[in-house]
């Protein structure tokens, strides 16, 4: 069958030959395919390998930009992050992990924060963020960059939440925090400090006051006490968090005598070291499990020990002992580790008859935190679970429609990077909610775990280098203890990176490649993490996957009922090679379907573009195209040769040469008195002088071109006439018989109507489902 | 069948040191993956050869690269050799529906007896036998397509040629059995078809006693002078472009221009077949110099360094062709000349096509008239009355 893309089988439903023309190959971001262990370990998905690689190259500004992509508070994380990436580092098994956190701190120190310009406001729905800790700041920042007006409400006079009031200055200097927060706010976030949300009415007032979504990120501000007899009778037993808050607010009153800190987490260490700095001595940490179970990072513990903090493990307080109205010490009991409990840690069990007394002038309880939820009405018990706010795990929305919650207020006390991760997630949910009405954020699949073999010890470029820690000096108790790397040190340390995975993922190629050799770019993927297109031609090629695209495919999907049977996947449109196009625009005059247009009508140099969805394959354009940029797909030279071969079989003619009728394929040959070999094609207008001359050359003594009296393709008959005239002139010049080529008008047969109807169905469905 | 090794030997491509001077000279380099240096240094792998055979379709074979090649590689010939590889199924589609290839193919079933010579006006004197013949070539075929499409009538070139020869009291032989010279088949890689045409043409010209073949087409001239002797060694008439012949007669004092020194400035497009392939660059300039009132303004690149009109023969045409045409017309216009004359009907057609497109697209088009040198010269010869010369060179109204 020649040339047709729509056929009729006895009037039945048309069989359609469909094409899904553009299969595009998309590279997928490498970090989603084979993330390095460090990157995979980061709750916020900071691409560790990328920025470490950039540091190793001495490209510090780019490294900082890479960190900022997922880490809203890089200077803070560079100092106090618990760095889960470091234990994940494959170098841990040899000479120790890279000092990743210290490397991050280094680039934030040397990197130029620059002036942060406010992001444009492109949305009219406003968001209120209650609380200015890392979760609140991150969510506010994401939403603001997403174009939403955002206001942060903070009860305290200064922003930062637990970063400001829970972390002591010797670890996180206030001016560093100030700069960091200023950079975040620089995106254009409004702030109301001293604005506490302490009642349900305060929340509803926000909703009614023009905010379309509210994020509760107030953290877990209240430290728990020990729940032992006597603790309420003295002010010398207090919660460590309250103690730290007081100190961070400026109360640096000296402490005399022995201080005992109860707990094994970061807050306990923080409180102990702070007490030491206020003159206390000795300072002992009492923990009911052993050193291995301590939630605090081992670096913190080591630094505390170096400063003189002592530890007593496997002991728990039982009673505060008060003598003469003053605390004299606590009564404790020794513990042993029993069976593992729910979280896998072995449960401490008291040892009978092991009670002992330990002297203490002050006891700081660092045994847990809970949220201050006085804005939740008492009768709304389902909002609260074990002192924390309840929010949906997948959407972060609370039971109150439009009110979201994230960070410690939901999870309980967690780390800063986990709060940042929660901030990113809730921002995505809020954006989805404001855009679509449902808070379902785009699911980001957890990156796959990739086993990187390590058969041989890695090359040692430099010995591991941890940052230097200052000792506790009188008069300088609260200056920052950890010293920053020099540039040389940072580069040397970064060069230890094994760069697990296919490439360094630094995406420097995306910035430098101004030609389109590399399929690289930064493409926002909804409101979630930006997707980075990586070069297809690198080792990433393995990551390529197919995705269908194109209006034709979309149209087919939109109108499946119009498609009875896709019997063959084959182009129904003309072939077009744009680089051959001279831009003469002759084809525009003959295409009645608008399938061809100039790429840029205002540009005189513009070439033509072909819309495959609109093309109906009449190929009249190909007949007028002077350069063969447009070619009839079904009438390719091979097809034409086959037709000619069929007509001019050796010995097949009767000696008088062949008579050939070139006709429209809607003419049923049986219903007509054909007086020669019939060449049926989609439209006779596409049979150009080259084809007719070839027929003559092969010995056709009579060539009849039959046009339809009412051509379904407007210009078919006109072109056929022109081609016949030109062929006659050519034959005449060559000395042949011009009269052997004639043109006749044939009546349009009945089948035409049905065919036209089928064509219309196809065209409609391919042009977008009749939408 | 010529092997790649033989082709490399024949064209000196073995000497290529990959300096890429050819690519820097090539007006097409980088367009759609074509690169002369890559083509010439193609390795022996089958796939690689086929890939470069397809790429070689794009070569203009204008030989601009060859004047830069320090090793003297015959790069255009190399492209031609590679195209033989492409002839089976890999051939790129030819412009204009391959109509000229179809017309050229020698095997016509039910042989066409002789060409229609009715275009020869009654006042023109031609002969059936004689020493001097005019090879008309495809000019009447071009008219069948292009006169209607954009108003170029190339038979006027042949008429002018006969008129000029008549003025020298020569009645040129016009051979009705004339076939296409085979240039496009040869450069398209069809050696066999070309050899058949060369044999047919030389047979019929030899039978008429022709000793000097004149052409008005640079491609016909090159083919007759360089390629026919290889295909048909036993018949080697003198071959000249009419421009060369008129120049000789002018130098001999047998030809004179009429007294009309209306000043006009013209510029000259060297056809690559005439300029670089045959080294004929001075004769047309001497003719123009001698013409009264004519001042020749050279384009920034002329003579051996002239840039191609964008397409050799009717083998390949695309966006790069258009770009070259636009640039070349711009260069011509920049000289301040009112007329661009050329000595090849292909150049004439291709430039006219570009100008016609500019008109269609309302593009700014360089303001310059394009004319054939034979017509231009003949119009100014002494003894030819303006009235009789008037039929020459007048374009019919362009059909838009």
PDB file of N, CA and C in Angstrom, chain B residues 101-142:
ATOM      1  N   UNK B 101      19.220  14.975 -13.008  1.00  0.00           N
ATOM      2  CA  UNK B 101      19.859  13.666 -13.057  1.00  0.00           C
ATOM      3  C   UNK B 101      19.051  12.720 -13.957  1.00  0.00           C
ATOM      4  N   UNK B 102      17.706  12.802 -13.793  1.00  0.00           N
ATOM      5  CA  UNK B 102      16.862  11.946 -14.625  1.00  0.00           C
ATOM      6  C   UNK B 102      17.049  12.284 -16.096  1.00  0.00           C
ATOM      7  N   UNK B 103      17.180  13.590 -16.356  1.00  0.00           N
ATOM      8  CA  UNK B 103      17.352  13.991 -17.758  1.00  0.00           C
ATOM      9  C   UNK B 103      18.710  13.558 -18.289  1.00  0.00           C
ATOM     10  N   UNK B 104      19.689  13.463 -17.367  1.00  0.00           N
ATOM     11  CA  UNK B 104      21.040  13.179 -17.811  1.00  0.00           C
ATOM     12  C   UNK B 104      21.290  11.699 -18.026  1.00  0.00           C
ATOM     13  N   UNK B 105      20.565  10.878 -17.250  1.00  0.00           N
ATOM     14  CA  UNK B 105      20.841   9.444 -17.315  1.00  0.00           C
ATOM     15  C   UNK B 105      20.825   8.992 -18.772  1.00  0.00           C
ATOM     16  N   UNK B 106      21.877   8.345 -19.202  1.00  0.00           N
ATOM     17  CA  UNK B 106      22.009   8.068 -20.628  1.00  0.00           C
ATOM     18  C   UNK B 106      21.004   7.063 -21.170  1.00  0.00           C
ATOM     19  N   UNK B 107      20.591   6.106 -20.334  1.00  0.00           N
ATOM     20  CA  UNK B 107      19.754   5.054 -20.886  1.00  0.00           C
ATOM     21  C   UNK B 107      18.302   5.495 -20.961  1.00  0.00           C
ATOM     22  N   UNK B 108      17.943   5.996 -22.106  1.00  0.00           N
ATOM     23  CA  UNK B 108      16.540   6.304 -22.341  1.00  0.00           C
ATOM     24  C   UNK B 108      15.964   5.172 -23.164  1.00  0.00           C
ATOM     25  N   UNK B 109      14.912   4.590 -22.633  1.00  0.00           N
ATOM     26  CA  UNK B 109      14.232   3.557 -23.404  1.00  0.00           C
ATOM     27  C   UNK B 109      13.549   4.250 -24.582  1.00  0.00           C
ATOM     28  N   UNK B 110      13.650   3.679 -25.736  1.00  0.00           N
ATOM     29  CA  UNK B 110      13.101   4.323 -26.918  1.00  0.00           C
ATOM     30  C   UNK B 110      13.830   5.623 -27.136  1.00  0.00           C
ATOM     31  N   UNK B 111      15.136   5.539 -27.496  1.00  0.00           N
ATOM     32  CA  UNK B 111      16.068   6.658 -27.563  1.00  0.00           C
ATOM     33  C   UNK B 111      15.432   7.948 -28.076  1.00  0.00           C
ATOM     34  N   UNK B 112      15.728   9.000 -27.402  1.00  0.00           N
ATOM     35  CA  UNK B 112      15.303  10.296 -27.889  1.00  0.00           C
ATOM     36  C   UNK B 112      16.145  10.622 -29.119  1.00  0.00           C
ATOM     37  N   UNK B 113      15.543  10.852 -30.281  1.00  0.00           N
ATOM     38  CA  UNK B 113      16.313  10.966 -31.520  1.00  0.00           C
ATOM     39  C   UNK B 113      17.218  12.192 -31.532  1.00  0.00           C
ATOM     40  N   UNK B 114      16.663  13.324 -31.290  1.00  0.00           N
ATOM     41  CA  UNK B 114      17.508  14.512 -31.319  1.00  0.00           C
ATOM     42  C   UNK B 114      16.803  15.638 -30.585  1.00  0.00           C
ATOM     43  N   UNK B 115      17.617  16.559 -30.138  1.00  0.00           N
ATOM     44  CA  UNK B 115      17.057  17.636 -29.337  1.00  0.00           C
ATOM     45  C   UNK B 115      16.263  18.611 -30.184  1.00  0.00           C
ATOM     46  N   UNK B 116      15.369  19.264 -29.533  1.00  0.00           N
ATOM     47  CA  UNK B 116      14.581  20.314 -30.164  1.00  0.00           C
ATOM     48  C   UNK B 116      15.453  21.558 -30.291  1.00  0.00           C
ATOM     49  N   UNK B 117      15.657  22.017 -31.504  1.00  0.00           N
ATOM     50  CA  UNK B 117      16.524  23.184 -31.721  1.00  0.00           C
ATOM     51  C   UNK B 117      15.722  24.421 -32.108  1.00  0.00           C
ATOM     52  N   UNK B 118      14.448  24.380 -31.821  1.00  0.00           N
ATOM     53  CA  UNK B 118      13.605  25.492 -32.255  1.00  0.00           C
ATOM     54  C   UNK B 118      13.940  26.786 -31.516  1.00  0.00           C
ATOM     55  N   UNK B 119      14.709  26.697 -30.447  1.00  0.00           N
ATOM     56  CA  UNK B 119      15.084  27.920 -29.721  1.00  0.00           C
ATOM     57  C   UNK B 119      16.070  28.772 -30.527  1.00  0.00           C
ATOM     58  N   UNK B 120      16.690  28.175 -31.589  1.00  0.00           N
ATOM     59  CA  UNK B 120      17.654  28.935 -32.394  1.00  0.00           C
ATOM     60  C   UNK B 120      16.873  29.852 -33.324  1.00  0.00           C
ATOM     61  N   UNK B 121      16.954  31.142 -33.044  1.00  0.00           N
ATOM     62  CA  UNK B 121      16.183  32.106 -33.819  1.00  0.00           C
ATOM     63  C   UNK B 121      16.594  32.054 -35.297  1.00  0.00           C
ATOM     64  N   UNK B 122      15.669  32.501 -36.160  1.00  0.00           N
ATOM     65  CA  UNK B 122      15.894  32.410 -37.606  1.00  0.00           C
ATOM     66  C   UNK B 122      17.096  33.213 -38.070  1.00  0.00           C
ATOM     67  N   UNK B 123      17.416  34.311 -37.353  1.00  0.00           N
ATOM     68  CA  UNK B 123      18.525  35.141 -37.828  1.00  0.00           C
ATOM     69  C   UNK B 123      19.879  34.608 -37.399  1.00  0.00           C
ATOM     70  N   UNK B 124      19.870  33.518 -36.680  1.00  0.00           N
ATOM     71  CA  UNK B 124      21.138  32.943 -36.240  1.00  0.00           C
ATOM     72  C   UNK B 124      21.578  31.878 -37.231  1.00  0.00           C
ATOM     73  N   UNK B 125      22.888  31.892 -37.523  1.00  0.00           N
ATOM     74  CA  UNK B 125      23.390  30.957 -38.523  1.00  0.00           C
ATOM     75  C   UNK B 125      24.177  29.843 -37.846  1.00  0.00           C
ATOM     76  N   UNK B 126      23.747  28.630 -38.061  1.00  0.00           N
ATOM     77  CA  UNK B 126      24.461  27.490 -37.492  1.00  0.00           C
ATOM     78  C   UNK B 126      24.705  26.478 -38.593  1.00  0.00           C
ATOM     79  N   UNK B 127      25.611  25.536 -38.294  1.00  0.00           N
ATOM     80  CA  UNK B 127      25.966  24.552 -39.302  1.00  0.00           C
ATOM     81  C   UNK B 127      25.753  23.146 -38.779  1.00  0.00           C
ATOM     82  N   UNK B 128      25.729  22.181 -39.671  1.00  0.00           N
ATOM     83  CA  UNK B 128      25.580  20.790 -39.256  1.00  0.00           C
ATOM     84  C   UNK B 128      26.925  20.112 -39.106  1.00  0.00           C
ATOM     85  N   UNK B 129      27.875  20.549 -39.915  1.00  0.00           N
ATOM     86  CA  UNK B 129      29.230  20.012 -39.769  1.00  0.00           C
ATOM     87  C   UNK B 129      30.199  21.186 -39.808  1.00  0.00           C
ATOM     88  N   UNK B 130      31.399  20.915 -39.307  1.00  0.00           N
ATOM     89  CA  UNK B 130      32.386  21.980 -39.331  1.00  0.00           C
ATOM     90  C   UNK B 130      33.402  21.789 -38.220  1.00  0.00           C
ATOM     91  N   UNK B 131      34.350  22.718 -38.198  1.00  0.00           N
ATOM     92  CA  UNK B 131      35.442  22.563 -37.233  1.00  0.00           C
ATOM     93  C   UNK B 131      35.067  23.093 -35.860  1.00  0.00           C
ATOM     94  N   UNK B 132      34.264  24.149 -35.836  1.00  0.00           N
ATOM     95  CA  UNK B 132      33.956  24.788 -34.567  1.00  0.00           C
ATOM     96  C   UNK B 132      32.515  24.489 -34.183  1.00  0.00           C
ATOM     97  N   UNK B 133      32.366  23.934 -32.995  1.00  0.00           N
ATOM     98  CA  UNK B 133      31.027  23.592 -32.530  1.00  0.00           C
ATOM     99  C   UNK B 133      30.728  24.317 -31.225  1.00  0.00           C
ATOM    100  N   UNK B 134      29.472  24.585 -31.022  1.00  0.00           N
ATOM    101  CA  UNK B 134      29.036  25.108 -29.728  1.00  0.00           C
ATOM    102  C   UNK B 134      28.309  23.992 -28.997  1.00  0.00           C
ATOM    103  N   UNK B 135      28.814  23.641 -27.820  1.00  0.00           N
ATOM    104  CA  UNK B 135      28.141  22.648 -26.986  1.00  0.00           C
ATOM    105  C   UNK B 135      27.118  23.388 -26.142  1.00  0.00           C
ATOM    106  N   UNK B 136      25.853  23.171 -26.409  1.00  0.00           N
ATOM    107  CA  UNK B 136      24.789  23.960 -25.764  1.00  0.00           C
ATOM    108  C   UNK B 136      24.560  23.515 -24.326  1.00  0.00           C
ATOM    109  N   UNK B 137      24.684  22.218 -24.116  1.00  0.00           N
ATOM    110  CA  UNK B 137      24.496  21.731 -22.754  1.00  0.00           C
ATOM    111  C   UNK B 137      23.040  21.764 -22.316  1.00  0.00           C
ATOM    112  N   UNK B 138      22.836  21.988 -21.038  1.00  0.00           N
ATOM    113  CA  UNK B 138      21.499  21.844 -20.447  1.00  0.00           C
ATOM    114  C   UNK B 138      20.681  23.125 -20.484  1.00  0.00           C
ATOM    115  N   UNK B 139      21.173  24.143 -21.210  1.00  0.00           N
ATOM    116  CA  UNK B 139      20.496  25.430 -21.140  1.00  0.00           C
ATOM    117  C   UNK B 139      19.003  25.347 -21.462  1.00  0.00           C
ATOM    118  N   UNK B 140      18.583  24.608 -22.519  1.00  0.00           N
ATOM    119  CA  UNK B 140      17.143  24.530 -22.792  1.00  0.00           C
ATOM    120  C   UNK B 140      16.375  23.824 -21.670  1.00  0.00           C
ATOM    121  N   UNK B 141      17.030  22.874 -20.987  1.00  0.00           N
ATOM    122  CA  UNK B 141      16.353  22.184 -19.883  1.00  0.00           C
ATOM    123  C   UNK B 141      16.116  23.135 -18.715  1.00  0.00           C
ATOM    124  N   UNK B 142      17.120  23.963 -18.445  1.00  0.00           N
ATOM    125  CA  UNK B 142      16.961  24.900 -17.333  1.00  0.00           C
ATOM    126  C   UNK B 142      15.747  25.794 -17.561  1.00  0.00           C
TER     127      UNK B 142
END
